[in-house]
Tab-separated table of C-alpha atoms and ligand atoms in Angstrom:
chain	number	residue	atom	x	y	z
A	1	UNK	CA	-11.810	140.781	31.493
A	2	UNK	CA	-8.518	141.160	30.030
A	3	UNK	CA	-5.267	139.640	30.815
A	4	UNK	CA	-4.086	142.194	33.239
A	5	UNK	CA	-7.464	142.242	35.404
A	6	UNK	CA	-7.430	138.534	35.844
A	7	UNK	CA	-6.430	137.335	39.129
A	8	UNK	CA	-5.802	134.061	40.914
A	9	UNK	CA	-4.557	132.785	37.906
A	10	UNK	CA	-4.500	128.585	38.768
A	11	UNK	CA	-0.492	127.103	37.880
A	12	UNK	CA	-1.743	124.020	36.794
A	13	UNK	CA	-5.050	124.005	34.534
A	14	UNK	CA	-6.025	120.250	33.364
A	15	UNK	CA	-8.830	119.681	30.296
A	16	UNK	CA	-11.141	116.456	29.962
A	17	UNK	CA	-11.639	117.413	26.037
A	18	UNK	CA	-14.917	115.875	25.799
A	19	UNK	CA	-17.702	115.912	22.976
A	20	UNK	CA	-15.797	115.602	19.798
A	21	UNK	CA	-17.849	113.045	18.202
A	22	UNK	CA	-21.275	114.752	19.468
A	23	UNK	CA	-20.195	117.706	17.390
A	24	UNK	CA	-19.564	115.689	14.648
A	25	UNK	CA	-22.912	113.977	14.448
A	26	UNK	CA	-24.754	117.307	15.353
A	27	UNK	CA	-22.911	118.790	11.648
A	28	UNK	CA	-23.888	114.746	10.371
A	29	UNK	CA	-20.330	114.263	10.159
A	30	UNK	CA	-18.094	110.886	11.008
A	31	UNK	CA	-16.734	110.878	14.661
A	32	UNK	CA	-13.213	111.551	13.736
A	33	UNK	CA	-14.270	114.774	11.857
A	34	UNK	CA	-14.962	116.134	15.624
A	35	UNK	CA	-11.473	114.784	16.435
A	36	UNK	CA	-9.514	117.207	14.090
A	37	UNK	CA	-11.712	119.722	14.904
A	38	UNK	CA	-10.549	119.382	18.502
A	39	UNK	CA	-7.242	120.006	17.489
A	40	UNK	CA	-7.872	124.016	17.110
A	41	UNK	CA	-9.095	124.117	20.508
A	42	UNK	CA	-5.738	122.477	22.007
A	43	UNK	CA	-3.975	125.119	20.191
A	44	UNK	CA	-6.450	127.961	21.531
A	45	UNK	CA	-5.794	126.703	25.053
A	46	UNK	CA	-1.827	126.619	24.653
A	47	UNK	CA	-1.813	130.211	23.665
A	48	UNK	CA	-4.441	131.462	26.209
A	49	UNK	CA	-2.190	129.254	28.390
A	50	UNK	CA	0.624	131.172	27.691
A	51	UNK	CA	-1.067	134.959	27.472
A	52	UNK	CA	-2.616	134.218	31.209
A	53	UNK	CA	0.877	132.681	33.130
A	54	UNK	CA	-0.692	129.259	33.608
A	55	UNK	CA	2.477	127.374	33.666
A	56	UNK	CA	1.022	123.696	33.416
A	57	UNK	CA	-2.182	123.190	31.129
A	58	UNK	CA	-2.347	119.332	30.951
A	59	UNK	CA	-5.611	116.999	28.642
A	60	UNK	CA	-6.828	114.150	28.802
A	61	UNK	CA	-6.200	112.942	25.115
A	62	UNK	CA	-7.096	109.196	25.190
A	63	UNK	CA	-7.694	106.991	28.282
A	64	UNK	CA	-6.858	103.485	28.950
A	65	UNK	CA	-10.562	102.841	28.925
A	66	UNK	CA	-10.190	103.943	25.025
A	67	UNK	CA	-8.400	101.283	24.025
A	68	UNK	CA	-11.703	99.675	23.670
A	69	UNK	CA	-13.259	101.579	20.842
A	70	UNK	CA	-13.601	100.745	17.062
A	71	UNK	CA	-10.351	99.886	16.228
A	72	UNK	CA	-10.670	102.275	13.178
A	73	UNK	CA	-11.237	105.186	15.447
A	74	UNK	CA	-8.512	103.841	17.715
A	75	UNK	CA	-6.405	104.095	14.673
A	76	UNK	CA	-7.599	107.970	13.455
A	77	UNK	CA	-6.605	109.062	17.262
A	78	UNK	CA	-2.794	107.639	17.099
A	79	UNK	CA	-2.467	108.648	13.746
A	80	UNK	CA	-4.040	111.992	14.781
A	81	UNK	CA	-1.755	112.352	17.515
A	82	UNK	CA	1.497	111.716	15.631
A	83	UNK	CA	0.407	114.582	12.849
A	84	UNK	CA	-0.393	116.664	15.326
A	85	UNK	CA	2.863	116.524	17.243
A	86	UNK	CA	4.954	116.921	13.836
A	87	UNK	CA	2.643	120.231	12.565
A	88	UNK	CA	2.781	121.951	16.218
A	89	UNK	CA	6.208	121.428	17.641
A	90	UNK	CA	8.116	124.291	15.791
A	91	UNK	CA	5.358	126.309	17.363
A	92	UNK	CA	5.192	125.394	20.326
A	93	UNK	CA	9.212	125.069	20.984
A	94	UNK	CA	9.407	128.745	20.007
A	95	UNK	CA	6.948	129.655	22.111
A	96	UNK	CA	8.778	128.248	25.080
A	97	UNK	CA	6.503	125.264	25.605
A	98	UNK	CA	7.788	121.986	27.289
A	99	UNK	CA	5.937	119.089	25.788
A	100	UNK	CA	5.579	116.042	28.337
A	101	UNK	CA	3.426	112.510	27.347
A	102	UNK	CA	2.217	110.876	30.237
A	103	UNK	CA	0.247	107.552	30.344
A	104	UNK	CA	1.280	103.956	29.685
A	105	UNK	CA	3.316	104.224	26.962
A	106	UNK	CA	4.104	100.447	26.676
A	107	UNK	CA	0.623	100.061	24.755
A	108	UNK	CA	1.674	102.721	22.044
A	109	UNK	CA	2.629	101.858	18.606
A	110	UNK	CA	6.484	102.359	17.989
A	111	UNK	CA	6.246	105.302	15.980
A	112	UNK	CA	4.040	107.673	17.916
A	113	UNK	CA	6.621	106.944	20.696
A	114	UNK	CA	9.713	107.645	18.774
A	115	UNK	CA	8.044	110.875	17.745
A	116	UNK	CA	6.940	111.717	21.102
A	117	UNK	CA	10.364	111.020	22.225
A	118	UNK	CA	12.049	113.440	20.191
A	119	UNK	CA	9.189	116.499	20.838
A	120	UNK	CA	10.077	115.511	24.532
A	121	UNK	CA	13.536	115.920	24.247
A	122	UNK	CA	13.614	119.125	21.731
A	123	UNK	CA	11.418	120.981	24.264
A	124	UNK	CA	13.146	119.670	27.789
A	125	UNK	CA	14.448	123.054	28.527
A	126	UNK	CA	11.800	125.241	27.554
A	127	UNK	CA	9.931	126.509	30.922
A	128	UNK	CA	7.535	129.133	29.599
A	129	UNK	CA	4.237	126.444	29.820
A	130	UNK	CA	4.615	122.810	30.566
A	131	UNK	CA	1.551	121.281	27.855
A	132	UNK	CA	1.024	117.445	29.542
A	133	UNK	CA	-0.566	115.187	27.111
A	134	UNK	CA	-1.980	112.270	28.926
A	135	UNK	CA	-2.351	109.527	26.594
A	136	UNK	CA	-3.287	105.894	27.352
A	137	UNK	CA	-3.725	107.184	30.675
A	138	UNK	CA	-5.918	106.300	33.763
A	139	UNK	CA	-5.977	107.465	37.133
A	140	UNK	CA	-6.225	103.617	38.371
A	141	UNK	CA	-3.426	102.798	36.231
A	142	UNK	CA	-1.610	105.370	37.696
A	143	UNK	CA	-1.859	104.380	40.856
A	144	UNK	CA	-1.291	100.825	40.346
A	145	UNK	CA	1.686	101.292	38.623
A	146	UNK	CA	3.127	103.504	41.793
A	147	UNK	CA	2.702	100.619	44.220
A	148	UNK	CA	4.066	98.409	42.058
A	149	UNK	CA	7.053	100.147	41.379
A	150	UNK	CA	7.274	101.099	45.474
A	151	UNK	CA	6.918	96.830	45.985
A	152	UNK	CA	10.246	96.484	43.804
A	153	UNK	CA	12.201	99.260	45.453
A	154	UNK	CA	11.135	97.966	48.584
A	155	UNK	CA	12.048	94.309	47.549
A	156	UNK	CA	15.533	95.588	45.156
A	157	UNK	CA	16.559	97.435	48.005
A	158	UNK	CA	15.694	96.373	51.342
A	159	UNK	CA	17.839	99.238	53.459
A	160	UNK	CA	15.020	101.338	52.106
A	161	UNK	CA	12.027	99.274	53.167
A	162	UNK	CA	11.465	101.321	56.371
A	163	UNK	CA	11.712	104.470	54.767
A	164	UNK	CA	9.142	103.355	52.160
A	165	UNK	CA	7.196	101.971	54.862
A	166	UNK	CA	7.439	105.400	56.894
A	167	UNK	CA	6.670	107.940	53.936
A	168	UNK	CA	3.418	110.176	53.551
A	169	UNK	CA	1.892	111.473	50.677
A	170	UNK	CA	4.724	113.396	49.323
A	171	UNK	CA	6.539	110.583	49.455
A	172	UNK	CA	3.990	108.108	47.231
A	173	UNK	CA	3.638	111.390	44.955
A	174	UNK	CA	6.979	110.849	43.239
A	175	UNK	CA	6.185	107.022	42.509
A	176	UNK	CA	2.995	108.682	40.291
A	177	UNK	CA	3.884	109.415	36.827
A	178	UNK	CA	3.147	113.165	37.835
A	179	UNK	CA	5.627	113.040	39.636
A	180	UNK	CA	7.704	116.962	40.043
A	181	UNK	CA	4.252	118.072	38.786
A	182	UNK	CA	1.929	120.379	40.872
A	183	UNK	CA	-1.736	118.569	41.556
A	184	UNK	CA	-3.889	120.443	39.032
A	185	UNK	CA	-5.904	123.570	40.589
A	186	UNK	CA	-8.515	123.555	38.205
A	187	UNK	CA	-10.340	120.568	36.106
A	188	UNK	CA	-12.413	121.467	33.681
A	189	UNK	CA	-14.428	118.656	31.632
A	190	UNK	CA	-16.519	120.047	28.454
A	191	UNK	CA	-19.625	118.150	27.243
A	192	UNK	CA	-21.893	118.241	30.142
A	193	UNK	CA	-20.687	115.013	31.566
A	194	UNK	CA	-20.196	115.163	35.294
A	195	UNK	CA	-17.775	112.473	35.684
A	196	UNK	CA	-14.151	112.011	35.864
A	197	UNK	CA	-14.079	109.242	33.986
A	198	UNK	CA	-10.530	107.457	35.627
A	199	UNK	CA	-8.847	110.493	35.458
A	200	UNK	CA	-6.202	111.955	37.677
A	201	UNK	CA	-8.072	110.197	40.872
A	202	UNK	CA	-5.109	110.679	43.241
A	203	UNK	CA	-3.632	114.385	42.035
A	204	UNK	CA	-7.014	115.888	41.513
A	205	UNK	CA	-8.084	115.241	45.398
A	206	UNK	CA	-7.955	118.782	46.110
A	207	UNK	CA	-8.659	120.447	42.835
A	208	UNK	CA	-11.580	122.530	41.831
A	209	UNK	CA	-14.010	120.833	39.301
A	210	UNK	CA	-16.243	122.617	36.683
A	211	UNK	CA	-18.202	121.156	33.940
A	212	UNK	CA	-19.256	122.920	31.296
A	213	UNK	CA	-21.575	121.982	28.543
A	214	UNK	CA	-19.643	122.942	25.361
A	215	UNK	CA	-18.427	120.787	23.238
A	216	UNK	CA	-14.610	120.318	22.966
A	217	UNK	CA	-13.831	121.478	19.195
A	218	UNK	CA	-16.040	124.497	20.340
A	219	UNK	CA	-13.986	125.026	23.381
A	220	UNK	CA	-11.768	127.953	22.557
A	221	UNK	CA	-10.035	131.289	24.062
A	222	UNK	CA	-13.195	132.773	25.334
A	223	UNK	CA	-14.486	129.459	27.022
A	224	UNK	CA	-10.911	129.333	28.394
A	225	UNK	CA	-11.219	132.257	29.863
A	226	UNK	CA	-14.768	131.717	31.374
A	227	UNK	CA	-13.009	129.027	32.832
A	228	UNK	CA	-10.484	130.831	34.420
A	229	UNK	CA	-12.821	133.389	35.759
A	230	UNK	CA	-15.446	130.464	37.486
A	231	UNK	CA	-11.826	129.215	39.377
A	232	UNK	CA	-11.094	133.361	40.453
A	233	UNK	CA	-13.587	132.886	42.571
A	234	UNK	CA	-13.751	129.826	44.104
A	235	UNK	CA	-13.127	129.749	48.159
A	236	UNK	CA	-10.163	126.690	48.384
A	237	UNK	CA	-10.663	125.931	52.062
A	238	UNK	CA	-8.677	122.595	52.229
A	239	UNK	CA	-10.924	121.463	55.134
A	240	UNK	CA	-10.023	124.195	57.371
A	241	UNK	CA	-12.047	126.993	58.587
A	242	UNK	CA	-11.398	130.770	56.989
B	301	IPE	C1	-13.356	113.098	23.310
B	301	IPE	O1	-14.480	113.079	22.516
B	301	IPE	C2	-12.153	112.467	22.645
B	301	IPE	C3	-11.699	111.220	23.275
B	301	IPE	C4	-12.233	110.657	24.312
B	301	IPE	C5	-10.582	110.548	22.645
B	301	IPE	P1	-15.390	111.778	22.360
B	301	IPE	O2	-14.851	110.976	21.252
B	301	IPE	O3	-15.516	111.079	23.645
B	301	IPE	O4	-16.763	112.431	21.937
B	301	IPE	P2	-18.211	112.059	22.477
B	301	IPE	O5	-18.145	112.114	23.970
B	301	IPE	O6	-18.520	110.690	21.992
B	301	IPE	O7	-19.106	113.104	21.904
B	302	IPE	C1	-12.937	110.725	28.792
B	302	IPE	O1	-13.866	110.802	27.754
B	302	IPE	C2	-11.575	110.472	28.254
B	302	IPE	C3	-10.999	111.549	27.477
B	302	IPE	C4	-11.517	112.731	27.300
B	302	IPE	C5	-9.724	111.246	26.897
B	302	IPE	P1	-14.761	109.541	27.346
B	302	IPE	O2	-15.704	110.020	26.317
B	302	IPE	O3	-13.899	108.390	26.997
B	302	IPE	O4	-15.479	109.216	28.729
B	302	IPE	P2	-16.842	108.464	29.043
B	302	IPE	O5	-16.816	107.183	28.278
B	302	IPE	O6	-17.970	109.345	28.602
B	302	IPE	O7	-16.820	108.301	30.523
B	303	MG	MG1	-16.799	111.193	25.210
């Protein structure tokens, strides 16, 4: 299918990019070796991204639950991350790409935040693909740190308290860090796992799940694609009847 035939193309497109260090060991090769690897199939997503009109592609890059691995790999990742940012954003700025981190950013070291702070800031106006990077992130986390932050509105500002009190989901949506973000359409985990694994618990109520069994440095444009052809024909029913 080409990029004119394709319909229902999902806005927002979210990646568990699982399997790296399986593909590794399958090529008897360190972990990490499956971690750069994975770094050609972000930038094969990005541009099929881009070629399709998805206008949010969002990945799951390192979970809070992470934190607990070898410290050395913990290391490789950060050190991973901040290489990557540095070699891609001409790139993707050009291409019109608005790079967002989202996670717990308190728990990253001082220099991967400086640089994502600038790749935030050159790229704040660009509006051709939003590219969410969720780093230190958990869907638990998430959620936690919304109520907490709706407790000290409601306590900094009590003239707001029954407002707060009185708001629906909309309302608890902007205390997530998602927050101005659509909930994802389509999550896609590679590696055969069938498990979210703390991920976007609260935004991904609604979205479509599909779990393939490639491995993530071998998840590229055509696998992308597969993947956007599964979600053109799924039947979203939202609990009603059609
Ligand atoms: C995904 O690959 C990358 C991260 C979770 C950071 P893994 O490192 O989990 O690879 P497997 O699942 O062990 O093969
Ligand atoms: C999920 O992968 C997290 C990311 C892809 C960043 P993991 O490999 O950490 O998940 P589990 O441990 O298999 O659930
Ligand atoms: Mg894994």
């Amino acid at each position: 299918m080409s990029t004119e035939t394709m319909t229902n193309i999902p806005v927002h497109v979210s990646l568990i990019m699982d399997g790296n260090g399986r593909w590794a060991k399958e090529r008897g090769k360190e972990r990490v070796y499956g971690h750069f690897e994975g770094v050609g199939s972000v930038r094969a997503c990005v541009e099929a991204s881009v070629e399709y009109g998805v206008k949010y592609l969002s990945l799951y890059a390192f979970s809070e639950e992470n934190w607990n691995r070898p410290q050395e790999e913990v290391d490789t990742l950060m050190g991973l991350m901040v290489k990557a940012m540095a070699d891609e954003m001409d790139s993707l700025d050009k291409n019109g790409v608005r790079f967002v981190v989202l996670g717990n950013r308190a728990r990253l070291a001082d220099e991967l935040n400086a640089t994502i702070d600038s790749c935030m800031e050159r790229t704040k106006d660009n509006r051709t693909l939003t590219l969410i990077i969720f780093l230190s992130y958990s869907g638990k986390w998430d959620i936690l740190q919304a109520a907490r932050r709706m407790a000290e509105d409601m306590m900094s500002c009590p003239e707001r308290c029954q407002e707060i009190q009185e708001m629906g989901v909309d309302g608890f949506d902007r205390y997530l860090v998602t927050a101005g973000i659509p909930d994802p359409d389509l999550i896609v985990r590679t590696s055969g796992e069938s498990r979210l694994s703390n991920y976007l618990l609260w935004q991904g109520a609604y979205s479509e799940l599909l779990f393939v069994d490639t491995l993530w440095p071998d998840f590229r444009k055509d696998e992308f694609r597969k993947a956007l052809e599964s979600y053109a024909k799924r039947d979203r029913r939202y609990g009603k009847v059609k």
